PDB file of C-alpha atoms in Angstrom:
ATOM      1  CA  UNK A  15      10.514   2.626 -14.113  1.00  0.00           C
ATOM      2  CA  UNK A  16       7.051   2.322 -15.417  1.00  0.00           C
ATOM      3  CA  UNK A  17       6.352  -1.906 -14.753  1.00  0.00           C
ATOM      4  CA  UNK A  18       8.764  -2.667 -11.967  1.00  0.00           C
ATOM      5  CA  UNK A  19      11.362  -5.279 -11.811  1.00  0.00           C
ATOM      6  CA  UNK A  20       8.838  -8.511 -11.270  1.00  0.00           C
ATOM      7  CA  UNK A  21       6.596  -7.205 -14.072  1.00  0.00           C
ATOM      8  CA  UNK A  22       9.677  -5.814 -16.440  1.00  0.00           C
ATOM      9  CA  UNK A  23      11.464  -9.505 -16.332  1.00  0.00           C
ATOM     10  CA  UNK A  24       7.811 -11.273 -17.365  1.00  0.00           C
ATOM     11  CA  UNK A  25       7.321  -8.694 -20.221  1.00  0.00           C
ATOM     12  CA  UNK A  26      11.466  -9.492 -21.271  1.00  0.00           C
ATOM     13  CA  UNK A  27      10.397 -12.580 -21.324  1.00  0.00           C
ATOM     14  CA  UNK A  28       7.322 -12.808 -23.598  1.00  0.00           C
ATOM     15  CA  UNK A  29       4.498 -12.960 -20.783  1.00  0.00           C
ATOM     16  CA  UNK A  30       2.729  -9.913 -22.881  1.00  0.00           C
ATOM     17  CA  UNK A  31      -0.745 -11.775 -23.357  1.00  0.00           C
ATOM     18  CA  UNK A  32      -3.681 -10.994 -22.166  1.00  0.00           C
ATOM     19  CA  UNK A  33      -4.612 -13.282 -19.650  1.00  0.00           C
ATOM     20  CA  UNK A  34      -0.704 -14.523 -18.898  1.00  0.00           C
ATOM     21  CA  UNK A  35      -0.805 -14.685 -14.814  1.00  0.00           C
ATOM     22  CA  UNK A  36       0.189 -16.853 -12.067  1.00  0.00           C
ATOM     23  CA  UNK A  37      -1.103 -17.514  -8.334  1.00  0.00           C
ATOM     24  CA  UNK A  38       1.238 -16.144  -5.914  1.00  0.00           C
ATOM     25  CA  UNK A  39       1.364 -15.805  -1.999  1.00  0.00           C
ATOM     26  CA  UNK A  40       2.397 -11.770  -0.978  1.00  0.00           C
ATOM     27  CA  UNK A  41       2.312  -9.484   1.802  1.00  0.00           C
ATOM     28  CA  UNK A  42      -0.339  -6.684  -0.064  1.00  0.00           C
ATOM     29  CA  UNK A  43       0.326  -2.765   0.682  1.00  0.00           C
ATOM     30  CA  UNK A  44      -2.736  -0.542  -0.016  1.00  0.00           C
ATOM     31  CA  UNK A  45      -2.276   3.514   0.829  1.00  0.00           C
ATOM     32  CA  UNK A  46      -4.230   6.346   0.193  1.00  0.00           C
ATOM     33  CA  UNK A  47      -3.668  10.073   0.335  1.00  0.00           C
ATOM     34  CA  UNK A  48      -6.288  11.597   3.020  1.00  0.00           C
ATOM     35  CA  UNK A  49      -8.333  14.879   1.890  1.00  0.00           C
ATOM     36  CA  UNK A  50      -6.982  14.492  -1.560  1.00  0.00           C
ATOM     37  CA  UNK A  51     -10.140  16.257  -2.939  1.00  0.00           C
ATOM     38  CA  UNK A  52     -10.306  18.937  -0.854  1.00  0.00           C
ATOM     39  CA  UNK A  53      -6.282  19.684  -1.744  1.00  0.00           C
ATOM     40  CA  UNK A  54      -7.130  19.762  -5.621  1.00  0.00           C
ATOM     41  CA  UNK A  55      -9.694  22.024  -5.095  1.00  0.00           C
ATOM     42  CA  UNK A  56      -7.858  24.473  -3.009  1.00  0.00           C
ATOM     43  CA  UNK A  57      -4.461  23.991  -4.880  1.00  0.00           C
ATOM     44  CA  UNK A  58      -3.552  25.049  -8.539  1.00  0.00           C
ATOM     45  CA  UNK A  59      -2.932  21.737 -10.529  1.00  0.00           C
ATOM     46  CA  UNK A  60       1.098  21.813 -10.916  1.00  0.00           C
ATOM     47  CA  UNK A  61       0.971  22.233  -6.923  1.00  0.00           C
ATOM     48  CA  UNK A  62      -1.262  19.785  -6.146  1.00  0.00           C
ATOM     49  CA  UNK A  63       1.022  17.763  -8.716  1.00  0.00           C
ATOM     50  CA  UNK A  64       3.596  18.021  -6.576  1.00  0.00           C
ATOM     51  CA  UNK A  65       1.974  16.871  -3.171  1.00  0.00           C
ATOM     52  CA  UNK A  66       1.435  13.842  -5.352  1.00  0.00           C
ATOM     53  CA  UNK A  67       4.681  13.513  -5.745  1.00  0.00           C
ATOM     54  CA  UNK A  68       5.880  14.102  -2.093  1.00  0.00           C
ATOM     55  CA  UNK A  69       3.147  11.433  -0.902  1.00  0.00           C
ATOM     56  CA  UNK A  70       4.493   8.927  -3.060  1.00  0.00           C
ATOM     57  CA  UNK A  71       7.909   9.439  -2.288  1.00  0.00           C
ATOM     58  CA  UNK A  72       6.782   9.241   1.327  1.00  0.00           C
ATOM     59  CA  UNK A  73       4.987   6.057   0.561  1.00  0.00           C
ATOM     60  CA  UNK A  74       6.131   4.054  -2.619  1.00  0.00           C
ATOM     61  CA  UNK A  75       9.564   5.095  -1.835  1.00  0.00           C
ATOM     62  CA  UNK A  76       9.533   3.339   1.277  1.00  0.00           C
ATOM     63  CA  UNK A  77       8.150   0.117  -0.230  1.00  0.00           C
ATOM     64  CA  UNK A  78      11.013   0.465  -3.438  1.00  0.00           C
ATOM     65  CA  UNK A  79      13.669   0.959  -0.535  1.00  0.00           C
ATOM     66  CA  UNK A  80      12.495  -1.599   1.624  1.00  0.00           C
ATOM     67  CA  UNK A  81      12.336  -4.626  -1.106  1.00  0.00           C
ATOM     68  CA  UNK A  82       8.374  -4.138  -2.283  1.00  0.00           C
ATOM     69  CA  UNK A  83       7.130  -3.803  -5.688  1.00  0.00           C
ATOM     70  CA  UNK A  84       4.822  -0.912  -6.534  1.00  0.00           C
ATOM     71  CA  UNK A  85       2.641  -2.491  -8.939  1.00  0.00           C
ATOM     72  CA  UNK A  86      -0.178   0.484  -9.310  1.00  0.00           C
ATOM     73  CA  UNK A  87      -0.516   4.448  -9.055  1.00  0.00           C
ATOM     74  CA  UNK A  88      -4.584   4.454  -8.905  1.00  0.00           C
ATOM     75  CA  UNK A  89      -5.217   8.158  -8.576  1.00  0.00           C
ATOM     76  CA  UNK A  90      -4.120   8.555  -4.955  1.00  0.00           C
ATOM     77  CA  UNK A  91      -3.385   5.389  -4.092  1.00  0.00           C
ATOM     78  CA  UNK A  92      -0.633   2.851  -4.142  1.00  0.00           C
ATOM     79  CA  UNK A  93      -1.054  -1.079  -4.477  1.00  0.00           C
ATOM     80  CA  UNK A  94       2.251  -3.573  -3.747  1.00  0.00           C
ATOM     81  CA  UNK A  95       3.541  -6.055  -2.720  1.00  0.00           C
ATOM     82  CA  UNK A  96       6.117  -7.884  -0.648  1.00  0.00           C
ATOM     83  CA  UNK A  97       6.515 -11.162  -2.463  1.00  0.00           C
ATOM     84  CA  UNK A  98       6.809 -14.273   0.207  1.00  0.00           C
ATOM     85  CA  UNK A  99       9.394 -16.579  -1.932  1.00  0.00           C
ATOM     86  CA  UNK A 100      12.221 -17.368  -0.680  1.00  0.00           C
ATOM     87  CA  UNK A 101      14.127 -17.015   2.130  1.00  0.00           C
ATOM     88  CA  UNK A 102      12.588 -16.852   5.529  1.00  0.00           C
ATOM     89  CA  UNK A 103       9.221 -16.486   3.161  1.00  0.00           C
ATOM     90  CA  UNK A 104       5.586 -14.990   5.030  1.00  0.00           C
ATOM     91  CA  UNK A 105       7.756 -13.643   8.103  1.00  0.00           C
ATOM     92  CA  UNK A 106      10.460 -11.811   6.325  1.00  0.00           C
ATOM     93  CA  UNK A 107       8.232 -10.108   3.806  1.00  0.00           C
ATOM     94  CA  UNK A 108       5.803  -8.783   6.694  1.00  0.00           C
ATOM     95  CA  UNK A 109       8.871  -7.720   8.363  1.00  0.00           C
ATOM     96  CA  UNK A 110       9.720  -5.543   5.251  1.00  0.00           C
ATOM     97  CA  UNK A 111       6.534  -4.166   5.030  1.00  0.00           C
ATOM     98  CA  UNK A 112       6.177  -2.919   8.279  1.00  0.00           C
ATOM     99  CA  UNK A 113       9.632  -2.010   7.887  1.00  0.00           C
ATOM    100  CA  UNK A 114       8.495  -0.150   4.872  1.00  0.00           C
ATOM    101  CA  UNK A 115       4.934   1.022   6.498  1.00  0.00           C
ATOM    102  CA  UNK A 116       7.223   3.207   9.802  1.00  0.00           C
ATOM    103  CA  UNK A 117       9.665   3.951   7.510  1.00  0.00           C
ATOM    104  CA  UNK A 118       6.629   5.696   5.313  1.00  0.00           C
ATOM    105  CA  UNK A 119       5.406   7.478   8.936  1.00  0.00           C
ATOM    106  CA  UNK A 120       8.842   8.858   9.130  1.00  0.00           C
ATOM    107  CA  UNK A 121       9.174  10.423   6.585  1.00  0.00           C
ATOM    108  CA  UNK A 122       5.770  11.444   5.860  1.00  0.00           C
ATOM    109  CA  UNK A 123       6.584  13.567   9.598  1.00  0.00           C
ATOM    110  CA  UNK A 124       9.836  14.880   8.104  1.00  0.00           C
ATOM    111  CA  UNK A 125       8.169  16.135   4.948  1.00  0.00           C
ATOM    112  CA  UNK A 126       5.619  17.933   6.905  1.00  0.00           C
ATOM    113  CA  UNK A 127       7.698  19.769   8.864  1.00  0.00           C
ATOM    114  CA  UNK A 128       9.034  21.218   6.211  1.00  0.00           C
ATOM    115  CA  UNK A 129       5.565  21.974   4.463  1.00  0.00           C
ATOM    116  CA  UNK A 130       4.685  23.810   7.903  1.00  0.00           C
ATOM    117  CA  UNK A 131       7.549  26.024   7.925  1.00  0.00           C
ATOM    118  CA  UNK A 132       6.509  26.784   4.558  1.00  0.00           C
ATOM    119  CA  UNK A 133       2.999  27.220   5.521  1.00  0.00           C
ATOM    120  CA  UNK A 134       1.547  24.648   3.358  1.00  0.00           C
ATOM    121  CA  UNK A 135      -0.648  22.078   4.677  1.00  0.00           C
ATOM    122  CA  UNK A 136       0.147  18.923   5.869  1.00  0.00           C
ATOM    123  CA  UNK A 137      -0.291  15.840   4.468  1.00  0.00           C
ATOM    124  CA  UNK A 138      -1.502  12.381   5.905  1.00  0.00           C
ATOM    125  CA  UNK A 139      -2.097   8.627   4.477  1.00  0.00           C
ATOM    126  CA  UNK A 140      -4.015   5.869   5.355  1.00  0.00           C
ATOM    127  CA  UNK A 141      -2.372   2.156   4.736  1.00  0.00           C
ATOM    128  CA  UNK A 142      -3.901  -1.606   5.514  1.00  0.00           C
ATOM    129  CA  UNK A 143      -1.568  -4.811   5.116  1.00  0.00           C
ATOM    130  CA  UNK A 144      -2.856  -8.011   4.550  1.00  0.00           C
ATOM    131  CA  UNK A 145      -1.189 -10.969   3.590  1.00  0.00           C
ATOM    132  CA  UNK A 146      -3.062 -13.848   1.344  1.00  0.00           C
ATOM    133  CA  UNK A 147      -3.012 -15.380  -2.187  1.00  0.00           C
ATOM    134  CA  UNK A 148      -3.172 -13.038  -5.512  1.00  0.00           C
ATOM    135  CA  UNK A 149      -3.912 -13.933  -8.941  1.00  0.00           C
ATOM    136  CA  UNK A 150      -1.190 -11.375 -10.155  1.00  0.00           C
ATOM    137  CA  UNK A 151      -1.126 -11.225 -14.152  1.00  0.00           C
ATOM    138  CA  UNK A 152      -1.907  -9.258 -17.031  1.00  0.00           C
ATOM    139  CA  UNK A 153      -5.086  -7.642 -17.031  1.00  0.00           C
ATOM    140  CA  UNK A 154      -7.039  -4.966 -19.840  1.00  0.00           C
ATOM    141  CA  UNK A 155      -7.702  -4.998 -22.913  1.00  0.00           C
ATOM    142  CA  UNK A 156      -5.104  -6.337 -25.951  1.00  0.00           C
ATOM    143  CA  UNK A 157      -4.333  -2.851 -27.026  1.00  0.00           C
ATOM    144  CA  UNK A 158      -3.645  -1.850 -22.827  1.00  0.00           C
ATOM    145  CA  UNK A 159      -2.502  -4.264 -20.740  1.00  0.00           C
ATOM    146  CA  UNK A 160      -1.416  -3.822 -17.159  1.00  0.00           C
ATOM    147  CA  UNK A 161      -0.017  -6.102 -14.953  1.00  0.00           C
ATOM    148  CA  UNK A 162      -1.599  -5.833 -11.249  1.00  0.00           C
ATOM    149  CA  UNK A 163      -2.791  -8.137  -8.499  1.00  0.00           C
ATOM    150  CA  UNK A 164      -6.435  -9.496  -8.000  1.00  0.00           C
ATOM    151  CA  UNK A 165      -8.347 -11.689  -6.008  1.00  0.00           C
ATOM    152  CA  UNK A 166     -10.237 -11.271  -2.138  1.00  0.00           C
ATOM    153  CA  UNK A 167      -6.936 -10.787  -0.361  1.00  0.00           C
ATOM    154  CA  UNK A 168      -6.661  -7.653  -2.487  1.00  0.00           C
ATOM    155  CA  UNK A 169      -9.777  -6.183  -1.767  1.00  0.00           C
ATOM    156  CA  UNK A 170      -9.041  -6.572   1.538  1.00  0.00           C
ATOM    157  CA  UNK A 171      -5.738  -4.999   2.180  1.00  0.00           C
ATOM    158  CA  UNK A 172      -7.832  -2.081  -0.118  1.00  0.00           C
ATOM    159  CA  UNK A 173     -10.695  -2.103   2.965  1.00  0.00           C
ATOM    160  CA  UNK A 174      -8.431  -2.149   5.445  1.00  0.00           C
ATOM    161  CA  UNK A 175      -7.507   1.133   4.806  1.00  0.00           C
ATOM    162  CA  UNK A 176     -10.124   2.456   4.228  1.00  0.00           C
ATOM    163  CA  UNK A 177     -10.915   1.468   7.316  1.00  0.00           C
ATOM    164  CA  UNK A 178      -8.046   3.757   8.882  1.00  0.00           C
ATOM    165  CA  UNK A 179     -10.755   6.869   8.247  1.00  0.00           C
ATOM    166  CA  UNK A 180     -13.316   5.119  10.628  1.00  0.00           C
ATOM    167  CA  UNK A 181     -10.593   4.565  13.338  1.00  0.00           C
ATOM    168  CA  UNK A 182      -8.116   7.537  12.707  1.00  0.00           C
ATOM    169  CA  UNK A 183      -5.083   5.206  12.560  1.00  0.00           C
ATOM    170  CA  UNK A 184      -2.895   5.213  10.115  1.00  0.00           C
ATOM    171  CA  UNK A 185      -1.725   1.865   9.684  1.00  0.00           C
ATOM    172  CA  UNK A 186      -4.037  -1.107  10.447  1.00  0.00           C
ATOM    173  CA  UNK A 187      -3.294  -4.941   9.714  1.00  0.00           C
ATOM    174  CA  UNK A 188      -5.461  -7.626   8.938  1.00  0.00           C
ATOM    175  CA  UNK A 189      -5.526 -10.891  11.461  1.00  0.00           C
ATOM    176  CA  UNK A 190      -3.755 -13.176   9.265  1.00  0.00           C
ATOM    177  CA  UNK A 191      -0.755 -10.317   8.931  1.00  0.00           C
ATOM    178  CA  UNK A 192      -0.268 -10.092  12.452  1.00  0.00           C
ATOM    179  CA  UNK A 193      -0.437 -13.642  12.949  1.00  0.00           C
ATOM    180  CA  UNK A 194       3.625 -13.256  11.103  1.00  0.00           C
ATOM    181  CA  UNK A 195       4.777 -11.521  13.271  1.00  0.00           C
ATOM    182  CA  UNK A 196       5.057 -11.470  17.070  1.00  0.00           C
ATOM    183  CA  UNK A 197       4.782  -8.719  18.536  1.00  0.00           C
ATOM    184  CA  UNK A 198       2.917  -6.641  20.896  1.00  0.00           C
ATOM    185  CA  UNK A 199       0.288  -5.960  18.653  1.00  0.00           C
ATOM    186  CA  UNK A 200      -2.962  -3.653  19.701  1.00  0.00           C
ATOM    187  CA  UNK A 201      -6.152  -4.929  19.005  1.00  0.00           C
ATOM    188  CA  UNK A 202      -8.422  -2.274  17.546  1.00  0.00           C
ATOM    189  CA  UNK A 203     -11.482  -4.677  17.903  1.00  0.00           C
ATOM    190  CA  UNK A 204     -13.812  -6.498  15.302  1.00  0.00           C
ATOM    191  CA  UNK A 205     -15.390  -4.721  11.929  1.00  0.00           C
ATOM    192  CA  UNK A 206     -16.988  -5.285   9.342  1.00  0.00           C
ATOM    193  CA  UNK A 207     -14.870  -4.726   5.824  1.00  0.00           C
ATOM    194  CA  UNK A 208     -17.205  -3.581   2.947  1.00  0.00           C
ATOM    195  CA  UNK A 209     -17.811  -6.501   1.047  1.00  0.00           C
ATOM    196  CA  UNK A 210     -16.464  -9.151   3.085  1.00  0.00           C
ATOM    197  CA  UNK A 211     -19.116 -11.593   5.087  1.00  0.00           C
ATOM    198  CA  UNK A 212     -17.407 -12.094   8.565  1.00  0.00           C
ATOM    199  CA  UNK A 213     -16.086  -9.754  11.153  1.00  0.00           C
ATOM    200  CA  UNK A 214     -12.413  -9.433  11.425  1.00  0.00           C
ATOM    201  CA  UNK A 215     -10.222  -8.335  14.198  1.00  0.00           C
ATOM    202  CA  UNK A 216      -8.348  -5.522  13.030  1.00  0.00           C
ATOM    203  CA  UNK A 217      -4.752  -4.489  14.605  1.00  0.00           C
ATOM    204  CA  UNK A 218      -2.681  -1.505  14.511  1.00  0.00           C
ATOM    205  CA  UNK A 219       1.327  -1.883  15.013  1.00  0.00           C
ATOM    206  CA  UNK A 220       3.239  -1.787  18.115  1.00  0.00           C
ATOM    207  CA  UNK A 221       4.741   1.590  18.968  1.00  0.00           C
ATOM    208  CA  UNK A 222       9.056   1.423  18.128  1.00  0.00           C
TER     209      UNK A 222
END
């Protein structure tokens, strides 16, 4: 419940130091809640605690249900991952995640219509998917350790959706995750990611 099922079986088995990681290929999931400020302003805190909970049951849910690992709650936000290994490897964890990612649409729609006939307002995410190498590991301090993923690929896939406020999609993949998958992808054209050198070609997912 609170480390996940990758992280839970390292701490069982005595990967508890500071420092204890491992380089790992994974499909990267970064969302964030849109107009989160404004809705803790305007909301009293055990409501707003409760959109919270209905955006991350719209959005880590999907990723639990669709074979992911939530690895971080930061604030708003959710970081996981969709580990390559094993069968079918790269392809079949971007397949979950996208899975995961229109699963997350769905019933981020389903939830709203219910919050308008309740005349609350509706809520929207941003997500980016990337796919590259992570240093994933415990990081902290000795008396708080966390385990998490870090490295460039996971600033990216945290970019990319940023990026999503820019473009006003709500899902947008990186090059190298598109490149998994074939499929009639749309080409949103060439940015610039915040802290990254080169211009990348950014794409958003083929309609169902």
């Amino acid at each position: 419940a609170y480390l996940g099922s990758h992280a839970g079986r390292r701490v069982l088995d005595g990967q508890i130091k500071l420092g204890d990681g491992e380089t790992l290929s994974a499909v990267i999931w970064y969302s964030d809640l849109r107009q989160s400020t404004t809705l803790a302003d305007q909301l009293p805190a055990a409501e707003f605690l409760n959109v919270l909970n209905a955006y991350f049951d719209c959005t880590a849910g999907a990723v639990l249900d669709h074979g992911g690992e939530v690895l971080r709650f930061i604030g708003d936000a959710v970081l996981a991952i969709f580990s390559v290994e094993g069968p079918g490897g790269a392809e079949r964890a971007a397949r979950m995640a996208l899975a995961a990612a229109r699963d997350a649409e769905s019933r981020m729609t389903h939830k709203n219509a219910d919050r308008r006939a309740r005349d609350e307002p509706v809520l929207a995410f941003g997500l980016g998917l990337h796919v590259g190498d992570v240093m994933y590991g415990n990081i902290g301090v000795p008396e708080r350790l966390e385990f998490s993923v870090i490295g460039p690929a996971a600033n990216e896939a945290c970019r990319l959706e940023g990026l999503t406020k820019e473009i006003g999609r709500t899902v947008v993949v990186s090059s190298a995750f598109k490149g998994l998958l074939h499929l009639e992808w749309e080409s949103l054209g060439r940015h610039v990611l915040r802290g990254v050198a080169a211009e990348q070609e950014i794409f958003a997912p083929p309609a169902r």
